[in-house]
Coordinates of C-alpha atoms in Angstrom, one line a residue:
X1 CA 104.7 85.2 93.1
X2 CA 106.2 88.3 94.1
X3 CA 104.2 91.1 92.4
X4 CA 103.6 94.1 94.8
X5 CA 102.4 96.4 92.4
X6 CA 99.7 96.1 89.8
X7 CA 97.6 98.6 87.1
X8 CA 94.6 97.2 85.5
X9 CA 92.8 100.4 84.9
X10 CA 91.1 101.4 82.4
X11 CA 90.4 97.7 81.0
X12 CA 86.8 97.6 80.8
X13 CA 87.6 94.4 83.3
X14 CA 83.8 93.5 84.4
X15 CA 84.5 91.4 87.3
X16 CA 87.4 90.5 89.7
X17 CA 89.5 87.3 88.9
X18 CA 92.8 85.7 88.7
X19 CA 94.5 87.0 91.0
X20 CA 94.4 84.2 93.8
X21 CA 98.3 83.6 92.9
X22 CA 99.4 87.1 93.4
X23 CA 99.9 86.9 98.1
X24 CA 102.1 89.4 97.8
X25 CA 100.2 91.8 96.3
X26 CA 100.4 95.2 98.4
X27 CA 98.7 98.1 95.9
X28 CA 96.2 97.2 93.5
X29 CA 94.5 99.8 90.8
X30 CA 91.2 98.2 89.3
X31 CA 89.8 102.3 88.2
X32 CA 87.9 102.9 85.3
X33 CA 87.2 99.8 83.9
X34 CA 83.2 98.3 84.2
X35 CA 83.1 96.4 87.8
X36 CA 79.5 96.3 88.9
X37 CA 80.9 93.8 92.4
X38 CA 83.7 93.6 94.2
X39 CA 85.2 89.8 94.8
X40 CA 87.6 87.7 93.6
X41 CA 89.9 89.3 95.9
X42 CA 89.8 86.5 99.0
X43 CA 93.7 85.5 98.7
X44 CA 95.3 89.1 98.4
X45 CA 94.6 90.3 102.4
X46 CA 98.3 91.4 102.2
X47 CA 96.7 94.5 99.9
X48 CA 97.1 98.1 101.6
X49 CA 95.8 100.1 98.6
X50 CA 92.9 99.2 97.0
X51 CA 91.6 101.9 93.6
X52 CA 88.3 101.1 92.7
X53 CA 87.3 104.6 91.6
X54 CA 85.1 105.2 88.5
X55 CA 83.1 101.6 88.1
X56 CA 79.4 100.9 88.6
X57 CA 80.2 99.3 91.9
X58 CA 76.8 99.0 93.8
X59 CA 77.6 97.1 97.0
X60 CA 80.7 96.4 98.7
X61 CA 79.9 92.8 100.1
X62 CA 83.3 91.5 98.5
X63 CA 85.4 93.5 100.4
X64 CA 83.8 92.1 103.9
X65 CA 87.0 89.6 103.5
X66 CA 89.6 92.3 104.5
X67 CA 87.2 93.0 107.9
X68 CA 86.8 89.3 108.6
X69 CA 90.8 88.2 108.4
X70 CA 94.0 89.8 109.0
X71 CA 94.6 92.2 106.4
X72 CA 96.3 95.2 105.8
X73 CA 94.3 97.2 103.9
X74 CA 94.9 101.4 104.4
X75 CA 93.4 103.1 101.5
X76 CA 90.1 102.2 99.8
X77 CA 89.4 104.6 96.6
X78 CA 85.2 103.6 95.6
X79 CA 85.0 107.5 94.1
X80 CA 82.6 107.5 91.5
X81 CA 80.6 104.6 91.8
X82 CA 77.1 103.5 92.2
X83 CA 77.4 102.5 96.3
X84 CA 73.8 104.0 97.7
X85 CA 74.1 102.7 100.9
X86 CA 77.2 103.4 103.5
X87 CA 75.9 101.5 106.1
X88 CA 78.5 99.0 104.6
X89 CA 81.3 101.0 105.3
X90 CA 81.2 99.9 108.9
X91 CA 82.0 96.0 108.2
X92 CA 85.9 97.8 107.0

């Protein structure tokens, strides 16, 4: 498929899925809906924007995937979330 672009916000979405079809996906907005994990995401590393502001997002083990492989990921937005712990930040 050749979606770049896609706005799920505000959606009260509580977890990541169906999106394993979308490669070309480059900017994703996931703000404001009711994500307590981030995953789901394991087929998108061409993302550069990720917008995960204003969830209950508590860890960030889901986005160890764009460390791990080539990806292209630039901007991370995790404002206004539950994250206690930053020491997680460094597998990005």
């Amino acid at each position: 498929r050749s979606l770049t672009d896609l706005n799920l916000s505000s959606n009260f979405l509580e977890r990541i899925e169906g999106l394993e079809q979308l490669h070309q996906l480059r900017f994703l907005n996931l703000a404001s809906n009711r994500l307590t994990t981030v995953g789901g995401l394991d087929a998108n590393l061409q993302l550069e924007r990720l917008i995960l502001s204003h969830n209950y997002i508590s860890t960030l083990c889901g986005l160890q995937v764009f460390h791990d492989r080539r990806a292209n990921l630039s901007v991370l937005d995790l404002r206004d979330n539950r994250i206690a712990a930053l020491e997680e930040i460094r597998m990005l």
